[in-house]
CSV table of N, CA and C in Angstrom, one decimal:
chain,number,residue,atom,x,y,z
A,1,MET,N,5.6,22.7,-48.9
A,1,MET,CA,4.4,22.5,-48.1
A,1,MET,C,4.8,22.1,-46.7
A,2,SER,N,4.3,22.8,-45.7
A,2,SER,CA,4.6,22.4,-44.4
A,2,SER,C,3.6,21.3,-43.9
A,3,GLU,N,4.2,20.4,-43.1
A,3,GLU,CA,3.4,19.3,-42.6
A,3,GLU,C,2.7,19.7,-41.3
A,4,LEU,N,1.4,19.3,-41.2
A,4,LEU,CA,0.7,19.5,-40.0
A,4,LEU,C,0.9,18.4,-39.0
A,5,LYS,N,1.3,18.8,-37.7
A,5,LYS,CA,1.6,17.9,-36.7
A,5,LYS,C,0.8,18.1,-35.5
A,6,VAL,N,0.4,17.1,-34.8
A,6,VAL,CA,-0.3,17.2,-33.5
A,6,VAL,C,0.8,17.2,-32.4
A,7,PRO,N,0.8,18.2,-31.6
A,7,PRO,CA,1.8,18.2,-30.5
A,7,PRO,C,1.6,17.0,-29.6
A,8,THR,N,2.7,16.3,-29.2
A,8,THR,CA,2.6,15.1,-28.4
A,8,THR,C,3.6,15.2,-27.3
A,9,VAL,N,3.4,14.3,-26.3
A,9,VAL,CA,4.3,14.1,-25.2
A,9,VAL,C,4.8,12.7,-25.3
A,10,ALA,N,6.1,12.5,-25.3
A,10,ALA,CA,6.7,11.1,-25.4
A,10,ALA,C,6.7,10.5,-23.9
A,11,LEU,N,6.2,9.3,-23.8
A,11,LEU,CA,6.2,8.7,-22.5
A,11,LEU,C,6.9,7.3,-22.6
A,12,ALA,N,7.8,7.0,-21.6
A,12,ALA,CA,8.5,5.7,-21.6
A,12,ALA,C,7.4,4.6,-21.4
A,13,ALA,N,7.5,3.5,-22.1
A,13,ALA,CA,6.5,2.5,-22.0
A,13,ALA,C,7.1,1.1,-22.3
A,14,GLU,N,6.5,0.1,-21.8
A,14,GLU,CA,6.8,-1.3,-22.2
A,14,GLU,C,5.5,-1.9,-22.8
A,15,VAL,N,5.7,-2.5,-24.0
A,15,VAL,CA,4.6,-3.1,-24.7
A,15,VAL,C,4.8,-4.6,-24.8
A,16,SER,N,3.8,-5.4,-24.4
A,16,SER,CA,3.9,-6.8,-24.6
A,16,SER,C,2.8,-7.2,-25.7
A,17,CYS,N,3.2,-8.0,-26.7
A,17,CYS,CA,2.3,-8.3,-27.8
A,17,CYS,C,1.8,-9.8,-27.6
A,18,LEU,N,0.8,-10.1,-28.4
A,18,LEU,CA,0.2,-11.4,-28.3
A,18,LEU,C,1.2,-12.5,-28.8
A,19,ASP,N,2.1,-12.1,-29.7
A,19,ASP,CA,3.0,-13.1,-30.2
A,19,ASP,C,4.2,-13.4,-29.3
A,20,GLY,N,4.2,-12.8,-28.1
A,20,GLY,CA,5.2,-13.0,-27.1
A,20,GLY,C,6.3,-12.0,-27.2
A,21,ARG,N,6.4,-11.2,-28.2
A,21,ARG,CA,7.4,-10.2,-28.2
A,21,ARG,C,7.1,-9.0,-27.3
A,22,GLY,N,8.2,-8.4,-26.7
A,22,GLY,CA,8.0,-7.3,-25.8
A,22,GLY,C,9.0,-6.2,-26.3
A,23,PHE,N,8.6,-5.0,-26.1
A,23,PHE,CA,9.3,-3.8,-26.6
A,23,PHE,C,9.4,-2.8,-25.5
A,24,ARG,N,10.5,-2.1,-25.4
A,24,ARG,CA,10.7,-0.9,-24.5
A,24,ARG,C,10.9,0.3,-25.4
A,25,GLY,N,10.2,1.4,-25.1
A,25,GLY,CA,10.4,2.5,-25.9
A,25,GLY,C,9.5,3.7,-25.5
A,26,ARG,N,8.9,4.4,-26.4
A,26,ARG,CA,8.1,5.6,-26.2
A,26,ARG,C,6.8,5.5,-26.9
A,27,ILE,N,5.8,5.9,-26.2
A,27,ILE,CA,4.5,6.1,-26.8
A,27,ILE,C,4.3,7.7,-26.9
A,28,PHE,N,3.4,8.1,-27.7
A,28,PHE,CA,3.2,9.6,-27.9
A,28,PHE,C,1.8,9.9,-27.7
A,29,VAL,N,1.5,10.6,-26.6
A,29,VAL,CA,0.1,11.0,-26.3
A,29,VAL,C,-0.1,12.4,-26.6
A,30,PRO,N,-1.3,12.8,-27.1
A,30,PRO,CA,-1.5,14.2,-27.4
A,30,PRO,C,-1.2,15.1,-26.2
A,31,ALA,N,-0.6,16.3,-26.5
A,31,ALA,CA,-0.2,17.2,-25.4
A,31,ALA,C,-1.4,17.9,-24.8
A,32,GLY,N,-2.5,17.9,-25.4
A,32,GLY,CA,-3.7,18.5,-24.8
A,32,GLY,C,-4.9,17.5,-24.8
A,33,ALA,N,-5.6,17.5,-23.7
A,33,ALA,CA,-6.8,16.7,-23.6
A,33,ALA,C,-8.1,17.5,-23.6
A,34,SER,N,-9.2,16.9,-24.1
A,34,SER,CA,-10.4,17.7,-24.2
A,34,SER,C,-11.2,17.7,-22.9
A,35,HIS,N,-11.0,16.8,-21.9
A,35,HIS,CA,-11.8,16.7,-20.7
A,35,HIS,C,-11.1,17.2,-19.5
A,36,HIS,N,-9.8,17.6,-19.6
A,36,HIS,CA,-9.0,18.0,-18.4
A,36,HIS,C,-7.8,18.8,-18.9
A,37,GLY,N,-7.2,19.5,-18.0
A,37,GLY,CA,-5.9,20.2,-18.3
A,37,GLY,C,-4.8,19.2,-18.5
A,38,GLY,N,-3.8,19.6,-19.2
A,38,GLY,CA,-2.6,18.8,-19.4
A,38,GLY,C,-2.7,17.8,-20.6
A,39,ALA,N,-1.7,17.0,-20.6
A,39,ALA,CA,-1.7,16.0,-21.7
A,39,ALA,C,-2.7,14.9,-21.5
A,40,MET,N,-3.1,14.3,-22.6
A,40,MET,CA,-4.0,13.1,-22.5
A,40,MET,C,-3.4,12.0,-21.7
A,41,ARG,N,-4.1,11.3,-20.9
A,41,ARG,CA,-3.6,10.2,-20.1
A,41,ARG,C,-3.4,9.0,-21.0
A,42,PRO,N,-2.4,8.1,-20.8
A,42,PRO,CA,-2.2,7.0,-21.6
A,42,PRO,C,-3.5,6.1,-21.8
A,43,GLY,N,-4.2,5.9,-20.7
A,43,GLY,CA,-5.4,5.1,-20.8
A,43,GLY,C,-6.5,5.7,-21.7
A,44,GLU,N,-6.7,7.0,-21.6
A,44,GLU,CA,-7.6,7.7,-22.4
A,44,GLU,C,-7.2,7.5,-23.9
A,45,TRP,N,-5.9,7.7,-24.1
A,45,TRP,CA,-5.4,7.7,-25.5
A,45,TRP,C,-5.5,6.3,-26.1
A,46,LEU,N,-5.2,5.2,-25.3
A,46,LEU,CA,-5.3,3.9,-25.8
A,46,LEU,C,-6.7,3.5,-26.1
A,47,ASN,N,-7.6,4.0,-25.4
A,47,ASN,CA,-9.0,3.7,-25.6
A,47,ASN,C,-9.8,4.5,-26.6
A,48,GLU,N,-9.0,5.3,-27.4
A,48,GLU,CA,-9.6,6.0,-28.5
A,48,GLU,C,-9.8,4.9,-29.6
A,49,PRO,N,-10.8,5.1,-30.5
A,49,PRO,CA,-11.2,4.1,-31.4
A,49,PRO,C,-10.2,3.8,-32.6
A,50,LEU,N,-9.1,4.5,-32.7
A,50,LEU,CA,-8.2,4.3,-33.8
A,50,LEU,C,-7.4,2.9,-33.5
A,51,PRO,N,-7.3,2.1,-34.6
A,51,PRO,CA,-6.7,0.8,-34.4
A,51,PRO,C,-5.2,0.7,-34.3
A,52,PHE,N,-4.5,1.7,-34.7
A,52,PHE,CA,-3.0,1.7,-34.6
A,52,PHE,C,-2.5,2.8,-33.8
A,53,PHE,N,-1.3,2.7,-33.3
A,53,PHE,CA,-0.6,3.8,-32.6
A,53,PHE,C,0.9,3.7,-32.8
A,54,PRO,N,1.5,4.9,-32.9
A,54,PRO,CA,3.0,4.9,-33.1
A,54,PRO,C,3.7,4.6,-31.8
A,55,PHE,N,4.9,3.9,-32.0
A,55,PHE,CA,5.7,3.4,-30.9
A,55,PHE,C,7.1,3.5,-31.4
A,56,LEU,N,8.0,4.2,-30.6
A,56,LEU,CA,9.4,4.3,-30.9
A,56,LEU,C,10.2,3.4,-30.0
A,57,PRO,N,10.7,2.3,-30.5
A,57,PRO,CA,11.5,1.4,-29.7
A,57,PRO,C,12.8,2.0,-29.3
A,58,ASP,N,13.3,1.7,-28.1
A,58,ASP,CA,14.5,2.3,-27.5
A,58,ASP,C,15.7,2.0,-28.5
A,59,ASP,N,15.7,0.9,-29.2
A,59,ASP,CA,16.9,0.6,-30.0
A,59,ASP,C,16.7,1.0,-31.5
A,60,SER,N,15.9,2.0,-31.7
A,60,SER,CA,15.6,2.4,-33.1
A,60,SER,C,15.4,3.9,-33.2
A,61,ASP,N,15.7,4.5,-34.3
A,61,ASP,CA,15.4,5.9,-34.6
A,61,ASP,C,14.1,6.1,-35.4
A,62,THR,N,13.5,4.9,-35.8
A,62,THR,CA,12.3,4.9,-36.6
A,62,THR,C,11.1,4.4,-35.9
A,63,PRO,N,10.1,5.1,-35.8
A,63,PRO,CA,8.9,4.6,-35.1
A,63,PRO,C,8.2,3.5,-35.9
A,64,VAL,N,7.5,2.6,-35.2
A,64,VAL,CA,6.7,1.6,-35.8
A,64,VAL,C,5.2,1.8,-35.5
A,65,LEU,N,4.3,1.3,-36.2
A,65,LEU,CA,2.9,1.4,-35.9
A,65,LEU,C,2.5,0.0,-35.3
A,66,LEU,N,1.9,0.0,-34.1
A,66,LEU,CA,1.4,-1.2,-33.5
A,66,LEU,C,-0.1,-1.3,-33.6
A,67,ASN,N,-0.6,-2.5,-33.8
A,67,ASN,CA,-2.0,-2.7,-33.9
A,67,ASN,C,-2.5,-3.0,-32.5
A,68,LYS,N,-3.4,-2.2,-32.0
A,68,LYS,CA,-4.0,-2.3,-30.6
A,68,LYS,C,-4.5,-3.7,-30.4
A,69,HIS,N,-5.1,-4.3,-31.4
A,69,HIS,CA,-5.7,-5.6,-31.2
A,69,HIS,C,-4.7,-6.7,-31.1
A,70,GLN,N,-3.4,-6.4,-31.4
A,70,GLN,CA,-2.3,-7.4,-31.2
A,70,GLN,C,-1.5,-7.1,-30.0
A,71,VAL,N,-1.8,-6.1,-29.3
A,71,VAL,CA,-1.1,-5.7,-28.0
A,71,VAL,C,-1.8,-6.3,-26.9
A,72,LEU,N,-1.1,-6.9,-26.0
A,72,LEU,CA,-1.6,-7.5,-24.8
A,72,LEU,C,-1.6,-6.5,-23.6
A,73,VAL,N,-0.5,-5.9,-23.4
A,73,VAL,CA,-0.3,-4.9,-22.3
A,73,VAL,C,0.6,-3.8,-22.7
A,74,VAL,N,0.2,-2.6,-22.2
A,74,VAL,CA,1.1,-1.4,-22.3
A,74,VAL,C,1.3,-0.9,-20.9
A,75,SER,N,2.5,-0.8,-20.4
A,75,SER,CA,2.8,-0.4,-19.1
A,75,SER,C,3.6,0.9,-19.0
A,76,VAL,N,3.2,1.8,-18.1
A,76,VAL,CA,3.9,3.0,-17.9
A,76,VAL,C,4.1,3.3,-16.4
A,77,GLN,N,5.0,4.1,-16.1
A,77,GLN,CA,5.2,4.6,-14.7
A,77,GLN,C,4.0,5.4,-14.3
A,78,THR,N,3.6,5.3,-13.0
A,78,THR,CA,2.4,6.0,-12.6
A,78,THR,C,2.7,7.5,-12.6
A,79,ALA,N,4.0,7.9,-12.5
A,79,ALA,CA,4.3,9.4,-12.5
A,79,ALA,C,3.7,10.1,-13.7
A,80,VAL,N,3.7,9.3,-14.8
A,80,VAL,CA,3.2,10.0,-16.1
A,80,VAL,C,1.6,9.9,-16.2
A,81,ASP,N,1.0,9.1,-15.3
A,81,ASP,CA,-0.4,8.9,-15.3
A,81,ASP,C,-1.1,9.1,-14.0
A,82,ALA,N,-0.4,9.8,-13.1
A,82,ALA,CA,-0.8,9.9,-11.7
A,82,ALA,C,-1.7,11.1,-11.3
A,83,ALA,N,-1.7,12.1,-12.2
A,83,ALA,CA,-2.5,13.3,-11.9
A,83,ALA,C,-3.9,12.9,-11.6
A,84,PRO,N,-4.5,13.2,-10.5
A,84,PRO,CA,-5.9,12.7,-10.2
A,84,PRO,C,-6.9,13.3,-11.2
A,85,LEU,N,-7.7,12.4,-11.6
A,85,LEU,CA,-8.8,12.8,-12.5
A,85,LEU,C,-10.0,13.3,-11.6
A,86,TYR,N,-10.7,14.3,-12.2
A,86,TYR,CA,-11.8,14.8,-11.4
A,86,TYR,C,-12.8,13.7,-11.1
A,87,GLU,N,-12.9,12.6,-12.0
A,87,GLU,CA,-13.8,11.6,-11.8
A,87,GLU,C,-13.4,10.6,-10.7
A,88,GLU,N,-12.2,10.7,-10.2
A,88,GLU,CA,-11.7,9.7,-9.2
A,88,GLU,C,-12.3,10.0,-7.8
A,89,ALA,N,-12.8,11.1,-7.6
A,89,ALA,CA,-13.4,11.4,-6.3
A,89,ALA,C,-14.5,10.4,-6.0
A,90,GLY,N,-14.4,9.7,-4.9
A,90,GLY,CA,-15.4,8.7,-4.6
A,90,GLY,C,-15.3,7.3,-5.3
A,91,ALA,N,-14.2,7.1,-6.0
A,91,ALA,CA,-14.0,5.9,-6.7
A,91,ALA,C,-13.7,4.8,-5.7
A,92,GLU,N,-14.0,3.5,-6.1
A,92,GLU,CA,-13.6,2.4,-5.2
A,92,GLU,C,-12.5,1.6,-5.8
A,93,GLU,N,-11.6,1.2,-5.0
A,93,GLU,CA,-10.4,0.4,-5.4
A,93,GLU,C,-10.8,-1.1,-5.1
A,94,ARG,N,-10.5,-1.9,-6.2
A,94,ARG,CA,-10.8,-3.4,-6.0
A,94,ARG,C,-9.5,-4.1,-6.4
A,95,LYS,N,-9.0,-4.9,-5.5
A,95,LYS,CA,-7.8,-5.7,-5.8
A,95,LYS,C,-8.2,-6.9,-6.7
A,96,VAL,N,-7.4,-7.2,-7.7
A,96,VAL,CA,-7.7,-8.2,-8.6
A,96,VAL,C,-6.4,-8.9,-9.1
A,97,VAL,N,-6.6,-10.1,-9.7
A,97,VAL,CA,-5.6,-10.8,-10.4
A,97,VAL,C,-6.2,-11.0,-11.8
A,98,VAL,N,-5.4,-10.5,-12.9
A,98,VAL,CA,-5.9,-10.6,-14.2
A,98,VAL,C,-5.0,-11.6,-15.0
A,99,GLU,N,-5.6,-12.6,-15.6
A,99,GLU,CA,-4.9,-13.7,-16.3
A,99,GLU,C,-5.2,-13.5,-17.8
A,100,CYS,N,-4.1,-13.5,-18.5
A,100,CYS,CA,-4.1,-13.4,-20.0
A,100,CYS,C,-3.4,-14.6,-20.5
A,101,GLY,N,-4.1,-15.7,-20.6
A,101,GLY,CA,-3.4,-17.0,-20.9
A,101,GLY,C,-2.4,-17.3,-19.8
A,102,PRO,N,-1.2,-17.5,-20.0
A,102,PRO,CA,-0.2,-17.8,-19.0
A,102,PRO,C,0.3,-16.6,-18.2
A,103,ARG,N,0.0,-15.4,-18.7
A,103,ARG,CA,0.5,-14.2,-18.0
A,103,ARG,C,-0.5,-13.8,-16.9
A,104,VAL,N,0.1,-13.5,-15.8
A,104,VAL,CA,-0.7,-13.1,-14.6
A,104,VAL,C,-0.2,-11.8,-14.1
A,105,ILE,N,-1.2,-10.8,-14.0
A,105,ILE,CA,-0.8,-9.5,-13.5
A,105,ILE,C,-1.7,-9.2,-12.3
A,106,GLU,N,-1.1,-8.8,-11.2
A,106,GLU,CA,-1.9,-8.4,-10.0
A,106,GLU,C,-1.9,-6.9,-9.8
A,107,GLY,N,-3.0,-6.4,-9.2
A,107,GLY,CA,-3.0,-5.0,-9.0
A,107,GLY,C,-4.4,-4.6,-8.6
A,108,SER,N,-4.8,-3.4,-8.9
A,108,SER,CA,-6.1,-2.9,-8.5
A,108,SER,C,-6.8,-2.1,-9.6
A,109,PHE,N,-8.1,-2.3,-9.7
A,109,PHE,CA,-8.9,-1.4,-10.6
A,109,PHE,C,-9.5,-0.3,-9.7
A,110,LEU,N,-9.5,0.9,-10.3
A,110,LEU,CA,-10.2,2.0,-9.6
A,110,LEU,C,-11.5,2.2,-10.3
A,111,ILE,N,-12.6,1.9,-9.6
A,111,ILE,CA,-13.9,1.8,-10.3
A,111,ILE,C,-14.7,3.1,-9.9
A,112,GLN,N,-15.0,3.9,-10.9
A,112,GLN,CA,-15.8,5.1,-10.8
A,112,GLN,C,-17.0,4.9,-11.7
A,113,LEU,N,-18.0,4.3,-11.1
A,113,LEU,CA,-19.3,4.0,-11.8
A,113,LEU,C,-20.4,4.4,-10.8
A,114,PRO,N,-21.6,4.5,-11.3
A,114,PRO,CA,-22.7,4.7,-10.4
A,114,PRO,C,-22.8,3.7,-9.2
A,115,GLU,N,-23.3,4.1,-8.1
A,115,GLU,CA,-23.2,3.3,-6.8
A,115,GLU,C,-23.7,1.9,-7.0
A,116,ASN,N,-24.7,1.6,-7.8
A,116,ASN,CA,-25.2,0.2,-7.9
A,116,ASN,C,-24.5,-0.5,-9.1
A,117,HIS,N,-23.4,0.0,-9.6
A,117,HIS,CA,-22.7,-0.6,-10.7
A,117,HIS,C,-21.2,-0.6,-10.4
A,118,ARG,N,-20.8,-0.9,-9.2
A,118,ARG,CA,-19.4,-0.8,-8.8
A,118,ARG,C,-18.7,-2.2,-8.6
A,119,ARG,N,-19.3,-3.2,-9.3
A,119,ARG,CA,-18.7,-4.5,-9.2
A,119,ARG,C,-17.5,-4.6,-10.2
A,120,VAL,N,-16.6,-5.5,-10.0
A,120,VAL,CA,-15.6,-5.7,-11.0
A,120,VAL,C,-16.2,-6.1,-12.3
A,121,LEU,N,-17.2,-6.9,-12.3
A,121,LEU,CA,-17.9,-7.3,-13.5
A,121,LEU,C,-18.4,-6.0,-14.3
A,122,ASP,N,-19.0,-5.1,-13.6
A,122,ASP,CA,-19.4,-3.8,-14.3
A,122,ASP,C,-18.2,-3.1,-14.9
A,123,TYR,N,-17.1,-3.0,-14.2
A,123,TYR,CA,-15.9,-2.3,-14.7
A,123,TYR,C,-15.4,-3.0,-16.0
A,124,VAL,N,-15.2,-4.3,-15.9
A,124,VAL,CA,-14.6,-5.0,-17.1
A,124,VAL,C,-15.5,-5.0,-18.3
A,125,ASN,N,-16.8,-4.8,-18.1
A,125,ASN,CA,-17.8,-4.8,-19.2
A,125,ASN,C,-18.0,-3.5,-19.8
A,126,GLN,N,-17.3,-2.4,-19.4
A,126,GLN,CA,-17.4,-1.1,-20.0
A,126,GLN,C,-16.9,-1.3,-21.5
A,127,PHE,N,-17.2,-0.3,-22.3
A,127,PHE,CA,-16.9,-0.4,-23.7
A,127,PHE,C,-15.5,-0.2,-24.1
A,128,GLU,N,-14.6,0.3,-23.2
A,128,GLU,CA,-13.2,0.6,-23.5
A,128,GLU,C,-12.5,-0.7,-23.9
A,129,LEU,N,-11.5,-0.6,-24.8
A,129,LEU,CA,-10.7,-1.7,-25.2
A,129,LEU,C,-9.7,-2.2,-24.2
A,130,PHE,N,-9.2,-1.2,-23.4
A,130,PHE,CA,-8.1,-1.5,-22.4
A,130,PHE,C,-8.6,-1.3,-21.0
A,131,LEU,N,-8.3,-2.2,-20.1
A,131,LEU,CA,-8.5,-2.0,-18.7
A,131,LEU,C,-7.3,-1.4,-18.1
A,132,THR,N,-7.5,-0.5,-17.1
A,132,THR,CA,-6.4,0.1,-16.4
A,132,THR,C,-6.2,-0.7,-15.0
A,133,LEU,N,-5.0,-1.3,-14.9
A,133,LEU,CA,-4.7,-2.0,-13.7
A,133,LEU,C,-3.5,-1.3,-13.0
A,134,ARG,N,-3.8,-0.9,-11.8
A,134,ARG,CA,-2.7,-0.1,-11.0
A,134,ARG,C,-2.0,-1.1,-10.2
A,135,ASP,N,-0.6,-1.0,-10.3
A,135,ASP,CA,0.3,-2.0,-9.6
A,135,ASP,C,1.4,-1.2,-9.1
A,136,GLY,N,1.3,-0.7,-7.8
A,136,GLY,CA,2.4,0.1,-7.2
A,136,GLY,C,2.7,1.3,-8.1
A,137,ASP,N,4.0,1.3,-8.6
A,137,ASP,CA,4.4,2.5,-9.3
A,137,ASP,C,4.2,2.3,-10.8
A,138,ARG,N,3.4,1.3,-11.2
A,138,ARG,CA,3.1,1.1,-12.6
A,138,ARG,C,1.6,1.1,-12.9
A,139,HIS,N,1.2,1.5,-14.1
A,139,HIS,CA,-0.1,1.3,-14.6
A,139,HIS,C,0.0,0.4,-15.8
A,140,HIS,N,-0.8,-0.7,-15.8
A,140,HIS,CA,-0.8,-1.6,-16.9
A,140,HIS,C,-2.2,-1.4,-17.6
A,141,PHE,N,-2.1,-1.2,-18.9
A,141,PHE,CA,-3.3,-1.1,-19.8
A,141,PHE,C,-3.4,-2.4,-20.5
A,142,ILE,N,-4.4,-3.2,-20.1
A,142,ILE,CA,-4.5,-4.6,-20.6
A,142,ILE,C,-5.7,-4.6,-21.6
A,143,GLN,N,-5.3,-5.2,-22.8
A,143,GLN,CA,-6.3,-5.3,-23.9
A,143,GLN,C,-7.3,-6.4,-23.5
A,144,LYS,N,-8.5,-6.0,-23.2
A,144,LYS,CA,-9.5,-6.9,-22.6
A,144,LYS,C,-9.9,-8.1,-23.4
A,145,HIS,N,-9.8,-8.0,-24.7
A,145,HIS,CA,-10.2,-9.2,-25.6
A,145,HIS,C,-9.3,-10.4,-25.3
A,146,HIS,N,-8.1,-10.2,-24.7
A,146,HIS,CA,-7.2,-11.3,-24.4
A,146,HIS,C,-7.1,-11.7,-22.9
A,147,VAL,N,-8.1,-11.2,-22.2
A,147,VAL,CA,-8.2,-11.5,-20.8
A,147,VAL,C,-8.9,-12.9,-20.7
A,148,THR,N,-8.3,-13.8,-20.0
A,148,THR,CA,-8.9,-15.1,-19.8
A,148,THR,C,-9.7,-15.1,-18.5
A,149,ARG,N,-9.2,-14.6,-17.4
A,149,ARG,CA,-9.9,-14.6,-16.2
A,149,ARG,C,-9.6,-13.3,-15.4
A,150,VAL,N,-10.5,-12.8,-14.6
A,150,VAL,CA,-10.3,-11.8,-13.6
A,150,VAL,C,-10.8,-12.3,-12.3
A,151,ILE,N,-9.9,-12.3,-11.3
A,151,ILE,CA,-10.2,-12.8,-10.0
A,151,ILE,C,-10.2,-11.7,-9.0
A,152,GLU,N,-11.3,-11.4,-8.4
A,152,GLU,CA,-11.3,-10.4,-7.3
A,152,GLU,C,-10.7,-10.9,-6.1
A,153,VAL,N,-9.7,-10.2,-5.5
A,153,VAL,CA,-9.1,-10.6,-4.2
A,153,VAL,C,-9.8,-10.0,-3.1
A,154,ARG,N,-10.5,-10.8,-2.3
A,154,ARG,CA,-11.3,-10.3,-1.2
A,154,ARG,C,-10.4,-10.3,0.0
A,155,GLU,N,-10.3,-9.2,0.7
A,155,GLU,CA,-9.5,-9.1,1.9
A,155,GLU,C,-10.3,-9.5,3.1
A,156,GLY,N,-9.7,-10.1,4.1
A,156,GLY,CA,-10.4,-10.4,5.3
A,156,GLY,C,-10.3,-11.8,5.6
């Protein structure tokens, strides 16, 4: 009997878990997306409702399954997540500091919501499990149930 497999693309990633452990390895996103051409973006994939995802640590030949609710942050290079989304036209960038207990991550949220709902509060209160924080050449996908504080950095 042949096994049915979903075609995937392996992406280098760093995963930080709630218990303090961190892993470097690969995540596997579907090679096709339903809303745009190309592979599914890591943020889209992480925000799917499935509770576990496969992860292949760099120091292993055997993948492990990680519980999304025990993951604090998944980080990838922006090159793998940089293709502009059609939704990004007209989006607003907001600089923020995100605190997850003692861990502090700085970067920007790209907010694409209706004109009267473009506050940081509106963005973090969306239904998705992970927030996308852009930080230079990295995208950090932060599991929002473990966010202690979000501080908007006002310029000026």
